[in-house]
XYZ file of C-alpha atoms in Angstrom:
769
model
C 54.395 0.276 -96.349
C 54.176 -0.144 -92.545
C 56.934 -2.600 -91.913
C 59.864 -4.379 -93.453
C 60.579 -8.108 -92.813
C 64.003 -9.040 -93.045
C 66.417 -12.170 -92.483
C 69.764 -11.481 -91.268
C 72.153 -11.848 -94.240
C 75.224 -13.314 -91.980
C 75.806 -14.346 -88.421
C 74.257 -17.171 -86.289
C 70.770 -16.028 -86.385
C 70.495 -15.848 -90.231
C 67.423 -18.215 -90.249
C 65.684 -15.617 -87.612
C 63.176 -13.037 -88.717
C 63.858 -8.951 -88.046
C 60.965 -6.773 -88.241
C 61.783 -3.268 -88.517
C 59.625 0.204 -88.868
C 60.243 2.539 -91.575
C 63.062 5.130 -90.290
C 61.057 8.154 -91.677
C 57.341 8.841 -92.440
C 54.337 8.808 -90.755
C 54.584 5.262 -89.706
C 58.206 5.370 -88.230
C 56.644 4.562 -84.748
C 54.081 1.985 -85.968
C 56.220 -1.071 -85.447
C 58.933 -1.862 -82.718
C 60.802 -5.032 -82.288
C 62.855 -5.598 -78.998
C 64.057 -8.095 -76.713
C 64.570 -7.489 -72.906
C 68.328 -7.033 -72.249
C 68.062 -9.067 -68.680
C 65.507 -10.789 -66.629
C 63.279 -13.819 -66.940
C 61.873 -12.884 -70.669
C 65.559 -12.185 -72.063
C 64.812 -15.212 -74.524
C 61.525 -13.698 -75.637
C 61.148 -10.946 -78.344
C 58.134 -8.179 -77.747
C 56.546 -6.647 -80.737
C 54.796 -3.519 -80.315
C 52.475 -2.958 -83.078
C 50.038 0.301 -82.695
C 49.679 -0.248 -78.831
C 49.336 -3.935 -79.182
C 51.784 -6.184 -77.224
C 52.780 -9.681 -78.274
C 55.499 -11.759 -76.974
C 57.234 -14.382 -79.206
C 60.061 -16.768 -77.925
C 63.264 -17.254 -79.119
C 65.735 -20.052 -78.598
C 68.513 -17.644 -77.717
C 69.706 -13.770 -78.345
C 72.613 -12.203 -80.208
C 75.788 -12.716 -78.564
C 78.257 -9.687 -78.103
C 79.835 -10.564 -81.373
C 76.587 -9.610 -83.394
C 76.289 -6.450 -81.479
C 76.411 -4.424 -84.497
C 73.475 -6.226 -86.229
C 71.403 -6.205 -83.046
C 70.626 -1.899 -83.321
C 69.446 -0.132 -85.935
C 71.714 2.574 -87.186
C 72.472 4.894 -90.325
C 74.420 4.193 -93.278
C 78.043 4.189 -93.048
C 79.525 7.602 -92.764
C 83.117 8.836 -93.426
C 85.125 8.190 -90.399
C 81.894 6.058 -88.919
C 81.626 2.983 -90.892
C 79.419 1.439 -88.501
C 77.080 4.142 -88.641
C 75.420 6.309 -85.723
C 72.967 4.189 -83.961
C 69.267 5.352 -83.812
C 69.041 5.908 -80.276
C 65.244 6.775 -80.589
C 64.399 3.503 -82.179
C 60.987 2.666 -80.937
C 60.015 6.281 -79.686
C 57.783 6.324 -76.818
C 56.639 10.291 -77.770
C 56.342 11.357 -81.214
C 55.669 14.850 -82.181
C 51.977 15.440 -83.581
C 52.289 18.781 -84.903
C 54.279 21.944 -84.351
C 53.807 23.489 -80.648
C 55.483 23.898 -77.535
C 56.949 21.456 -75.744
C 55.267 21.924 -72.754
C 51.811 21.664 -74.725
C 50.500 18.122 -74.358
C 48.768 18.371 -77.666
C 52.211 18.808 -79.427
C 52.716 14.959 -78.710
C 51.289 11.621 -79.792
C 51.067 10.443 -76.457
C 49.398 13.598 -75.309
C 51.613 13.907 -72.363
C 54.726 16.496 -72.094
C 57.930 13.621 -72.492
C 58.704 12.615 -69.515
C 61.969 10.527 -67.840
C 63.203 7.583 -69.748
C 61.287 8.898 -73.078
C 62.425 8.143 -76.306
C 61.409 11.547 -78.359
C 61.070 11.731 -81.900
C 60.732 15.211 -83.842
C 59.346 14.448 -87.354
C 60.019 16.289 -90.469
C 57.784 19.481 -90.872
C 57.187 19.903 -87.112
C 58.441 22.808 -85.436
C 58.888 22.189 -81.670
C 59.826 25.172 -79.012
C 61.676 23.711 -75.972
C 60.074 25.990 -73.233
C 60.645 24.132 -69.928
C 63.209 23.540 -67.168
C 63.232 19.970 -66.503
C 65.489 17.476 -64.800
C 63.899 14.497 -65.958
C 66.225 12.410 -67.923
C 65.267 11.945 -71.177
C 66.519 8.425 -72.815
C 66.925 10.488 -76.131
C 65.767 13.066 -78.743
C 65.873 12.490 -82.090
C 65.470 15.670 -84.519
C 64.027 15.142 -88.160
C 62.321 18.222 -87.778
C 63.109 21.679 -85.997
C 63.591 21.994 -82.231
C 64.283 25.413 -81.043
C 64.882 26.671 -77.587
C 62.981 29.593 -75.981
C 65.282 32.228 -75.693
C 63.656 34.804 -73.559
C 63.369 32.415 -70.578
C 65.282 30.005 -68.635
C 65.090 26.284 -70.388
C 67.082 23.009 -69.064
C 66.857 19.452 -70.844
C 68.303 16.469 -69.540
C 69.079 13.689 -72.243
C 71.111 11.044 -72.705
C 71.451 11.390 -76.349
C 70.404 14.270 -78.531
C 70.991 13.435 -82.244
C 70.428 15.879 -85.254
C 69.787 14.028 -88.087
C 70.633 15.245 -91.976
C 67.334 16.409 -91.904
C 66.821 17.852 -88.477
C 67.617 21.254 -87.222
C 68.832 22.121 -83.433
C 68.397 26.035 -82.745
C 69.531 27.614 -79.356
C 69.294 31.123 -80.550
C 70.149 32.670 -83.914
C 72.388 35.957 -84.687
C 69.417 37.806 -84.877
C 67.539 36.261 -81.839
C 70.308 35.164 -79.324
C 69.493 33.625 -75.914
C 68.879 36.725 -73.937
C 71.793 37.750 -71.423
C 69.530 37.360 -68.521
C 68.696 33.859 -69.051
C 70.273 30.571 -69.469
C 69.742 27.514 -71.996
C 71.123 24.562 -70.724
C 71.698 21.018 -71.880
C 72.876 18.282 -69.595
C 74.254 15.185 -70.674
C 72.623 12.494 -68.483
C 75.100 10.200 -66.557
C 73.927 6.857 -68.100
C 76.483 4.001 -68.935
C 77.106 3.121 -72.375
C 75.169 0.182 -73.687
C 77.784 -1.642 -75.701
C 74.920 -3.569 -77.317
C 72.890 -0.907 -78.822
C 76.379 1.366 -79.238
C 79.492 -0.374 -79.290
C 81.239 2.248 -81.019
C 80.616 4.535 -78.028
C 79.392 7.055 -80.382
C 76.251 8.183 -78.064
C 75.608 9.841 -74.562
C 76.114 13.287 -76.002
C 75.200 15.232 -78.976
C 75.507 13.704 -82.367
C 75.095 16.307 -85.355
C 74.575 15.326 -88.771
C 72.125 18.176 -89.737
C 71.838 21.849 -88.855
C 73.237 23.265 -85.583
C 72.709 26.745 -84.443
C 73.625 28.111 -80.900
C 74.208 31.327 -80.216
C 74.305 32.661 -76.355
C 74.790 36.570 -75.380
C 77.891 38.099 -76.675
C 80.964 38.477 -74.341
C 83.430 40.879 -76.248
C 86.284 40.007 -75.765
C 86.247 36.530 -74.492
C 89.777 37.227 -72.989
C 91.767 40.247 -72.728
C 95.193 41.240 -71.754
C 95.723 43.070 -68.416
C 96.706 46.642 -67.999
C 98.462 46.133 -64.558
C 100.411 43.171 -63.019
C 98.206 40.988 -60.913
C 100.077 40.134 -57.636
C 98.855 37.888 -54.710
C 96.589 39.542 -52.329
C 94.906 41.751 -54.890
C 91.050 41.990 -55.403
C 90.777 43.755 -58.479
C 92.177 43.574 -61.863
C 92.661 46.076 -64.651
C 91.663 45.209 -68.016
C 93.599 46.591 -70.887
C 90.063 47.246 -72.802
C 86.430 47.501 -71.638
C 84.706 44.155 -71.308
C 80.993 44.041 -72.453
C 79.054 41.350 -71.628
C 80.995 40.186 -68.711
C 78.709 40.129 -65.385
C 79.016 39.433 -61.728
C 79.190 35.778 -60.902
C 81.440 35.114 -64.243
C 84.418 32.870 -63.788
C 87.420 33.909 -64.990
C 90.952 32.137 -65.580
C 94.308 33.795 -65.283
C 97.658 31.848 -66.282
C 100.631 30.885 -64.333
C 103.185 33.197 -65.900
C 106.522 31.835 -64.428
C 109.560 30.668 -66.222
C 109.792 27.213 -64.639
C 113.067 25.796 -63.644
C 114.338 22.434 -64.146
C 113.135 21.015 -61.098
C 109.645 22.401 -61.687
C 108.572 20.869 -64.554
C 107.158 17.299 -65.456
C 106.347 15.583 -62.344
C 107.411 18.117 -59.892
C 105.078 20.836 -61.589
C 102.408 22.672 -59.342
C 100.167 25.052 -61.302
C 99.622 28.397 -60.035
C 97.044 29.464 -62.431
C 93.912 30.876 -61.017
C 89.954 30.363 -61.506
C 88.524 33.261 -59.811
C 84.436 34.856 -59.707
C 83.588 38.203 -60.597
C 82.184 40.512 -57.966
C 81.400 43.307 -60.204
C 82.567 44.958 -63.371
C 82.997 48.589 -64.272
C 84.412 49.569 -67.513
C 87.933 47.791 -67.573
C 87.973 47.478 -63.830
C 87.174 44.003 -62.465
C 86.532 43.398 -58.623
C 86.910 39.485 -57.590
C 84.942 37.735 -55.128
C 88.176 36.533 -53.441
C 91.883 37.813 -53.469
C 94.245 36.483 -55.890
C 96.448 33.641 -54.153
C 99.676 33.913 -56.337
C 101.365 36.625 -58.308
C 101.121 36.613 -62.174
C 104.217 38.513 -63.073
C 104.786 39.855 -66.600
C 107.833 39.673 -68.848
C 110.508 42.317 -68.266
C 113.518 43.486 -70.129
C 116.754 42.721 -68.528
C 116.811 46.070 -67.190
C 113.531 45.628 -65.145
C 111.407 47.273 -67.702
C 107.830 45.594 -67.636
C 107.061 44.770 -71.219
C 104.294 41.984 -71.772
C 101.377 41.237 -69.210
C 99.351 37.956 -69.009
C 95.747 37.671 -70.411
C 92.331 36.964 -68.447
C 89.968 34.536 -69.905
C 86.175 34.426 -69.441
C 84.450 31.132 -69.358
C 81.092 31.763 -68.386
C 78.394 31.726 -71.312
C 74.627 31.667 -70.970
C 74.271 28.640 -73.482
C 75.609 25.739 -71.541
C 76.298 21.909 -72.513
C 77.400 19.932 -69.709
C 77.921 16.779 -68.269
C 75.574 15.804 -65.399
C 78.586 13.893 -63.516
C 82.238 14.443 -64.555
C 83.125 11.627 -62.670
C 80.608 9.200 -64.234
C 79.832 8.699 -67.993
C 80.767 12.236 -69.682
C 78.989 13.655 -72.491
C 80.699 14.402 -75.835
C 79.745 16.365 -79.055
C 80.576 15.332 -82.355
C 79.681 16.547 -85.802
C 79.979 14.300 -88.897
C 79.021 14.036 -92.936
C 77.335 17.144 -93.796
C 76.578 19.141 -90.519
C 75.745 22.511 -90.858
C 77.178 24.065 -87.597
C 77.538 27.421 -86.145
C 77.977 27.945 -82.517
C 78.484 31.069 -80.883
C 79.111 32.008 -77.171
C 78.285 28.565 -75.796
C 79.950 26.815 -72.748
C 81.058 23.391 -72.836
C 81.500 22.331 -69.056
C 83.718 19.097 -68.229
C 82.651 17.519 -71.464
C 84.692 14.885 -73.642
C 85.047 11.101 -72.608
C 88.181 9.894 -74.365
C 90.986 10.173 -71.666
C 94.829 10.356 -71.352
C 96.678 7.201 -71.112
C 96.283 3.975 -73.411
C 93.377 4.541 -75.913
C 91.227 1.158 -75.859
C 88.854 0.765 -78.823
C 86.232 -1.315 -79.960
C 87.221 -3.719 -82.402
C 85.168 -4.851 -85.071
C 85.808 -7.562 -87.519
C 85.613 -7.490 -91.564
C 81.987 -8.146 -91.250
C 81.364 -5.329 -88.842
C 80.550 -7.519 -85.927
C 82.251 -6.826 -82.486
C 85.229 -8.600 -81.635
C 85.874 -6.709 -78.303
C 84.428 -3.505 -76.450
C 86.701 -0.718 -75.713
C 87.102 1.297 -72.272
C 88.844 4.233 -73.770
C 87.277 5.179 -77.156
C 89.176 7.570 -79.330
C 87.380 10.566 -80.803
C 84.975 11.638 -78.090
C 86.049 14.930 -77.284
C 84.408 18.202 -76.116
C 83.926 19.604 -79.450
C 84.607 17.343 -82.280
C 84.364 17.955 -86.055
C 84.674 14.501 -87.294
C 84.804 14.026 -91.243
C 82.294 17.012 -91.206
C 82.533 18.374 -94.946
C 79.714 20.803 -94.264
C 76.988 21.792 -96.655
C 77.202 21.483 -100.389
C 76.717 24.772 -100.736
C 78.722 27.438 -98.299
C 76.876 29.271 -95.416
C 76.808 32.698 -96.068
C 79.722 33.763 -93.954
C 81.932 31.589 -96.350
C 82.827 28.904 -93.660
C 81.902 25.190 -93.733
C 81.347 25.470 -89.928
C 81.737 28.420 -87.438
C 82.925 28.274 -83.725
C 83.299 31.857 -82.411
C 83.313 32.881 -78.618
C 82.902 29.763 -77.045
C 84.242 28.120 -73.756
C 85.843 24.977 -73.087
C 86.006 24.596 -69.216
C 87.437 21.075 -68.325
C 88.183 18.066 -70.540
C 90.025 14.779 -70.215
C 91.779 15.159 -73.445
C 91.414 17.753 -76.098
C 88.839 20.597 -76.293
C 88.386 21.714 -79.859
C 89.315 18.954 -82.301
C 89.016 19.398 -85.926
C 89.529 16.064 -87.926
C 89.416 15.919 -91.580
C 87.104 18.900 -91.675
C 87.668 21.857 -93.831
C 87.201 25.693 -94.138
C 86.255 26.267 -90.835
C 86.471 29.677 -88.545
C 87.624 28.852 -85.126
C 87.787 32.347 -83.581
C 87.439 33.975 -80.199
C 87.278 30.785 -78.169
C 88.608 30.140 -74.747
C 89.888 26.602 -74.014
C 90.839 25.892 -70.450
C 91.981 22.913 -68.404
C 92.486 20.206 -70.946
C 94.820 17.367 -71.292
C 97.366 16.363 -74.158
C 96.068 19.434 -76.035
C 93.506 22.343 -76.019
C 92.748 23.180 -79.780
C 93.752 20.529 -82.090
C 94.060 19.353 -85.992
C 94.008 15.832 -85.809
C 95.419 13.712 -88.786
C 97.066 16.719 -91.189
C 94.351 16.325 -93.948
C 92.674 19.468 -92.274
C 92.745 22.186 -94.871
C 91.893 25.756 -95.158
C 90.729 26.315 -91.553
C 91.029 29.745 -89.756
C 92.037 29.536 -85.971
C 92.240 33.336 -85.321
C 92.362 34.956 -81.762
C 91.797 32.059 -79.550
C 92.904 31.943 -75.939
C 94.133 28.271 -74.812
C 95.479 27.640 -71.214
C 96.296 24.991 -69.106
C 97.004 21.536 -71.246
C 98.251 18.822 -69.003
C 100.609 16.202 -70.501
C 103.397 14.147 -69.940
C 105.513 16.994 -70.707
C 107.464 15.240 -73.422
C 105.043 12.870 -75.001
C 102.340 10.701 -73.911
C 102.931 6.899 -73.908
C 99.678 5.498 -74.948
C 98.452 3.606 -78.016
C 98.061 5.887 -81.073
C 97.363 5.612 -84.956
C 100.147 3.090 -85.283
C 99.252 0.854 -82.141
C 101.332 0.956 -78.958
C 103.582 3.831 -79.664
C 103.781 7.245 -78.589
C 100.655 9.157 -79.793
C 101.051 12.831 -81.052
C 98.926 15.280 -79.670
C 99.601 14.006 -75.864
C 102.580 15.965 -74.814
C 100.662 19.008 -73.524
C 100.402 21.389 -76.148
C 97.751 24.210 -76.082
C 97.440 24.255 -79.584
C 98.233 21.282 -82.029
C 98.309 20.924 -85.530
C 99.152 17.547 -87.365
C 99.453 19.264 -90.685
C 100.503 22.490 -92.527
C 97.243 23.362 -94.469
C 95.889 26.111 -92.078
C 95.762 29.560 -91.198
C 97.215 30.296 -87.486
C 96.908 33.836 -86.511
C 96.587 36.140 -83.284
C 96.149 33.366 -80.815
C 97.448 33.431 -77.565
C 98.841 29.734 -75.701
C 99.792 29.743 -72.088
C 100.430 27.039 -69.173
C 101.034 23.971 -71.324
C 102.920 21.076 -69.841
C 105.150 21.039 -73.174
C 104.166 23.643 -75.678
C 102.277 26.597 -76.854
C 102.004 25.698 -80.208
C 103.056 22.350 -81.598
C 103.545 21.983 -85.481
C 106.125 19.246 -85.453
C 104.290 15.973 -85.498
C 106.344 13.957 -88.047
C 106.301 13.127 -91.738
C 102.958 12.810 -93.290
C 103.970 12.424 -96.748
C 101.235 12.944 -99.687
C 97.651 13.613 -98.241
C 94.076 14.039 -99.708
C 92.562 17.463 -99.502
C 89.140 18.607 -100.605
C 89.301 20.586 -104.083
C 86.596 23.005 -103.070
C 84.410 23.855 -100.234
C 82.086 21.465 -99.593
C 83.815 18.577 -101.397
C 84.195 15.156 -99.897
C 87.581 14.139 -100.409
C 86.962 10.582 -100.201
C 85.495 11.240 -103.658
C 88.307 11.125 -106.455
C 86.839 13.881 -108.445
C 86.404 16.020 -105.429
C 90.000 15.719 -103.940
C 93.355 16.735 -104.646
C 96.628 15.607 -102.982
C 98.992 17.662 -100.955
C 102.540 16.811 -100.391
C 102.945 18.050 -96.853
C 107.215 17.712 -97.444
C 106.982 20.804 -100.030
C 103.693 22.522 -98.578
C 104.329 25.506 -96.146
C 102.300 26.251 -93.410
C 99.450 28.896 -94.853
C 99.909 31.270 -91.950
C 101.178 32.014 -88.619
C 101.327 35.127 -87.613
C 101.066 37.508 -84.790
C 100.381 34.501 -81.970
C 101.905 34.666 -78.506
C 102.923 31.779 -76.054
C 103.735 32.238 -72.435
C 104.157 31.054 -68.641
C 104.912 27.698 -67.463
C 105.793 26.247 -70.926
C 108.645 24.663 -72.135
C 108.598 25.585 -75.788
C 106.566 28.253 -77.447
C 106.277 26.593 -80.714
C 107.939 23.780 -82.184
C 107.955 23.720 -86.045
C 108.282 20.689 -88.317
C 107.061 22.246 -91.645
C 108.038 24.821 -94.089
C 106.884 28.376 -93.932
C 107.179 31.522 -92.383
C 106.824 32.257 -88.578
C 105.950 36.045 -88.256
C 105.404 38.256 -85.134
C 105.741 35.625 -82.739
C 105.902 36.722 -78.958
C 107.138 34.147 -76.580
C 108.118 35.012 -72.744
C 109.256 32.747 -69.914
C 109.869 29.488 -71.983
C 112.167 26.971 -69.814
C 113.507 25.315 -72.846
C 113.024 27.420 -76.183
C 111.099 30.128 -77.717
C 110.759 28.179 -80.964
C 112.491 24.775 -82.092
C 112.700 24.450 -85.635
C 112.817 21.165 -87.467
C 111.683 22.262 -90.850
C 111.284 19.917 -93.634
C 112.888 22.262 -96.120
C 113.098 25.979 -95.479
C 111.869 27.952 -92.430
C 111.563 32.118 -91.982
C 111.635 33.022 -88.589
C 110.579 36.890 -89.020
C 110.079 39.381 -85.985
C 110.242 36.923 -83.367
C 110.422 38.340 -79.759
C 111.801 36.160 -76.837
C 111.986 37.443 -73.136
C 113.493 35.375 -70.353
C 113.572 35.591 -66.676
C 117.228 36.401 -66.216
C 117.050 35.469 -62.715
C 116.758 31.842 -63.698
C 120.404 31.987 -65.120
C 121.897 32.086 -61.707
C 121.950 28.291 -62.262
C 124.331 26.756 -64.819
C 121.980 24.162 -65.416
C 119.065 26.233 -66.797
C 119.778 26.910 -70.642
C 116.737 28.162 -72.066
C 117.320 29.360 -76.108
C 115.099 31.775 -77.905
C 115.493 30.038 -81.356
C 117.082 26.488 -81.238
C 117.397 24.716 -84.855
C 117.719 21.029 -85.469
C 120.738 19.569 -87.995
C 119.451 22.230 -90.966
C 122.039 20.195 -93.345
C 120.345 20.770 -96.744
C 117.693 23.127 -95.668
C 117.495 26.842 -95.186
C 116.615 28.864 -92.041
C 116.528 32.583 -92.084
C 116.326 34.335 -88.271
C 114.946 37.855 -89.388
C 114.406 40.939 -87.083
C 114.487 38.806 -83.886
C 114.591 40.687 -80.411
C 115.897 37.860 -77.817
C 116.740 38.808 -74.299
C 117.210 37.192 -71.285
C 117.881 33.921 -72.658
C 120.923 31.425 -72.078
C 121.362 31.634 -75.702
C 119.774 33.520 -78.232
C 119.944 31.478 -81.539
C 121.362 28.062 -81.196
C 122.005 24.954 -83.147
C 124.046 21.889 -81.680
C 126.582 19.961 -83.390
C 125.873 16.769 -85.151
C 128.951 14.910 -85.870
C 127.086 12.091 -87.966
C 124.843 13.765 -90.751
C 125.303 10.723 -93.128
C 121.390 10.069 -92.994
C 119.334 13.051 -93.109
C 115.655 13.711 -93.480
C 114.910 14.759 -97.137
C 116.018 18.634 -97.847
C 116.164 20.739 -100.721
C 117.956 24.099 -99.426
C 121.643 24.862 -99.469
C 122.430 24.024 -96.015
C 122.532 27.704 -94.416
C 121.291 29.693 -91.536
C 121.076 33.289 -91.931
C 120.515 35.376 -88.832
C 119.876 39.131 -89.911
C 119.204 42.634 -88.167
C 118.579 40.662 -84.846
C 119.131 42.503 -81.248
C 120.447 39.888 -78.968
C 120.930 40.550 -75.288
C 121.629 37.026 -73.700
C 124.414 35.144 -72.083
C 125.398 33.876 -75.420
C 124.139 35.686 -78.592
C 124.498 33.224 -81.552
C 126.001 29.574 -81.208
C 125.506 27.787 -84.365
C 127.537 24.572 -85.133
C 128.398 24.473 -88.847
C 129.678 21.520 -90.575
C 132.971 20.078 -91.404
C 134.430 22.014 -94.287
C 135.752 18.638 -95.901
C 132.017 17.778 -96.400
C 131.611 20.168 -99.112
C 133.571 18.128 -101.257
C 131.553 15.059 -100.318
C 127.954 14.391 -101.064
C 126.838 15.355 -97.551
C 125.083 18.953 -97.581
C 127.207 21.945 -96.184
C 125.844 23.708 -92.734
C 126.861 27.305 -93.225
C 126.052 30.291 -90.821
C 125.881 33.902 -91.681
C 125.195 36.502 -88.770
C 124.413 40.061 -90.667
C 123.822 43.358 -89.335
C 122.822 42.287 -85.865
C 123.436 43.906 -82.729
C 124.757 42.270 -79.325
C 124.569 43.405 -75.921
C 126.008 41.766 -72.894
C 123.809 40.430 -70.046
C 124.212 40.881 -66.359
C 124.294 37.470 -65.172
C 126.904 35.370 -63.477
C 129.564 33.885 -65.795
C 130.507 30.266 -65.809
C 134.000 29.240 -65.544
C 133.771 26.540 -68.208
C 131.295 28.301 -70.827
C 132.167 32.184 -70.856
C 129.583 34.599 -72.198
C 130.005 35.723 -75.903
C 128.292 37.307 -78.552
C 129.042 34.754 -81.022
C 130.319 31.543 -80.034
C 132.006 28.470 -82.065
C 132.791 26.793 -78.814
C 129.772 26.976 -76.485
C 128.903 23.304 -75.459
C 131.139 21.740 -78.005
C 133.497 18.917 -77.297
C 136.739 19.817 -77.105
C 139.956 18.839 -79.243
C 138.304 18.332 -82.262
C 140.808 18.120 -85.266
C 138.545 18.247 -88.180
C 138.147 21.779 -89.586
C 134.804 23.297 -89.514
C 133.105 25.898 -91.659
C 133.153 29.250 -89.701
C 130.388 31.486 -88.765
C 130.466 34.195 -91.173
C 130.014 37.885 -89.355
C 128.952 40.927 -91.636
C 128.277 44.393 -90.154
C 129.074 43.099 -86.385
C 126.902 45.349 -83.948
C 125.416 46.894 -87.008
C 128.665 48.365 -88.047
C 129.429 48.611 -92.038
C 132.952 46.948 -92.753
C 133.101 45.090 -89.436
C 133.021 41.847 -90.996
C 134.835 38.827 -89.837
C 134.825 34.850 -89.530
C 134.546 33.031 -86.410
C 136.582 29.260 -86.409
C 136.157 26.549 -83.669
C 138.955 26.905 -81.174
C 138.275 24.963 -77.989
C 141.605 23.052 -77.374
C 141.639 22.395 -80.813
C 144.708 21.998 -82.966
C 146.113 24.943 -84.973
C 145.145 23.361 -88.264
C 141.486 23.738 -87.942
C 141.653 27.598 -88.652
C 144.022 29.806 -91.037
C 144.471 32.271 -88.361
C 144.373 32.250 -84.639
C 143.460 35.735 -83.368
C 140.828 36.685 -80.815
C 138.313 39.224 -80.289
C 136.327 40.562 -76.832
C 133.028 38.979 -76.747
C 133.572 36.492 -79.574
C 134.354 32.592 -78.847
C 136.675 31.121 -81.301
C 139.545 32.246 -83.535
C 138.732 35.421 -85.357
C 140.058 35.882 -89.162
C 139.318 38.585 -91.543
């Protein structure tokens, strides 16, 4: 059959005839039906049949409300109910055989594709892209195999590059990478979105439903800690390890390492991160083309010993995907449905179109017709795995999708986004200069993804939250506050990552309750299918792994935590508010956390950074074990909550245990317990135990109102409370066996609030044996 003749099923043109050509096969380009979008013939339809042209007049054209019926598109996909438009409908150039792109014999038109062409590569054809071209193609649609030559420079400029479910895009492989001395470049042309053809605005970028392989030259490591403190005026950097694959001309980024003061955050923040170019590299010594403008000092212990140094990330790769005009219509990449994606050492420069601010999405009615075209469409990010369940059979490396060693350099919103996609590997990537968040899981269903050894740096946000429309309407939308990493749900592995220079938080894991969600039952499962899905109660579920991560420099908090689980071997330095802010659903273990503050900040009483801050932990269980917190206003703190009649669900015993810690801060531990009488009521108790922990004084000016202390029941408390509170139990004070006591609230309190009224140096409160 050469053509299918149909009448529309709905809308004002249900009596009009539509002619469609087959979507696949040898006759795909045989018949094209098109109406002019503007000009004197906009009321006419042009029919192209095998090169013959005929013009048929019509009374009128589809209105914008019928835009979805005015173009051909795939069947609905999970997360894309309108389907993906066939951007190359009516191709002007079609492959006729396998061959090179530059060979006219490869193409049906007997010429090389040129500016404005719609290029179709048919099933069974292998085409090798071997040219450098700035001619902007309208689209390239792959049902066959398009591979870029790996031994010569290549460049393609295109508005839409679509890899259909039977298509294959290859820009290098693990066995045949793009050679390190050449570049392969895809430029997404600056073309306005066509609201009639693409009302959901999924176009102007790379759309992947099939197989995608991109493998640039290896850079190892992609980011590395420095071995010496980088200071203003220096032109050399000393790396902690030799870098292979780094070269003259590469761009590198170094974070702002300051601990921000109150007046330096939010609207007053001026970043001191730097982007520099490499002049030469020898082993672990990098010579810069220009000198550093700022100091990038490391973290020190209170006695001045240098302990932690910042990292430097390389954001240059030789496989490049970029927007032609970042100030115009930007490109994006989106991988959907069963896309099989393996991208390694690829640079995405100024990609992503969704911007911070109010989301303004295209609105469809129940019949799929356009009600309103959006102006800031959700979901158009630099790299976006959108309901991508991967191949039915898992790839050889065991991951449903793979991102290794890539660089995101500039995005108006999120950098790497994983949305309802699962069993992926996100490793060794460098994400720089994003907004809202750098690396994201979007809706909390994301399951069994591994986020390993990534560097996310400089994520702009509001500093607290971004007031814009989100999933629930015109409300603050999570993931916009400025986080290096932002995880909507708990069911992933997060290890060995580094976060720096995020307006709000290094690692955001506290986005609010999710309840029960559907997740895939196995690799390759589609969780929309009942037989392939299981449920996960996120209130009970722990974060699968959070280990050996680090956050520092121009951040307010190292991590915000709203789930159950174990936070292990976390390093935080120079946070301006908290190392960790914990609001667990049920239980939390903070195991081996190291926090370092800049003690010079504490000369001002207004500065109150805390190592571990706990919210109302009633009916919850928190353990802080083997902590090493120094240079902060308080080591571990939990404020007093006078009204706890309405609590979040919790199943613990309402206890905080701080054991085997080392604290050298203005206040070591200040934990507000609950009222003693509450233990006899239905309100859960709040108790605290400090076990075998060591406290050392911090040499900073003392406050008249709030004196320093190892353990305090009075710090920042309201005075004169007549209701007795549970004491903090201290066992093995300063790791001394048998030195056990209880600390009671005493701030201008009546004597009846405590059974004794003894005092002890370095303890704020009444001390009883």
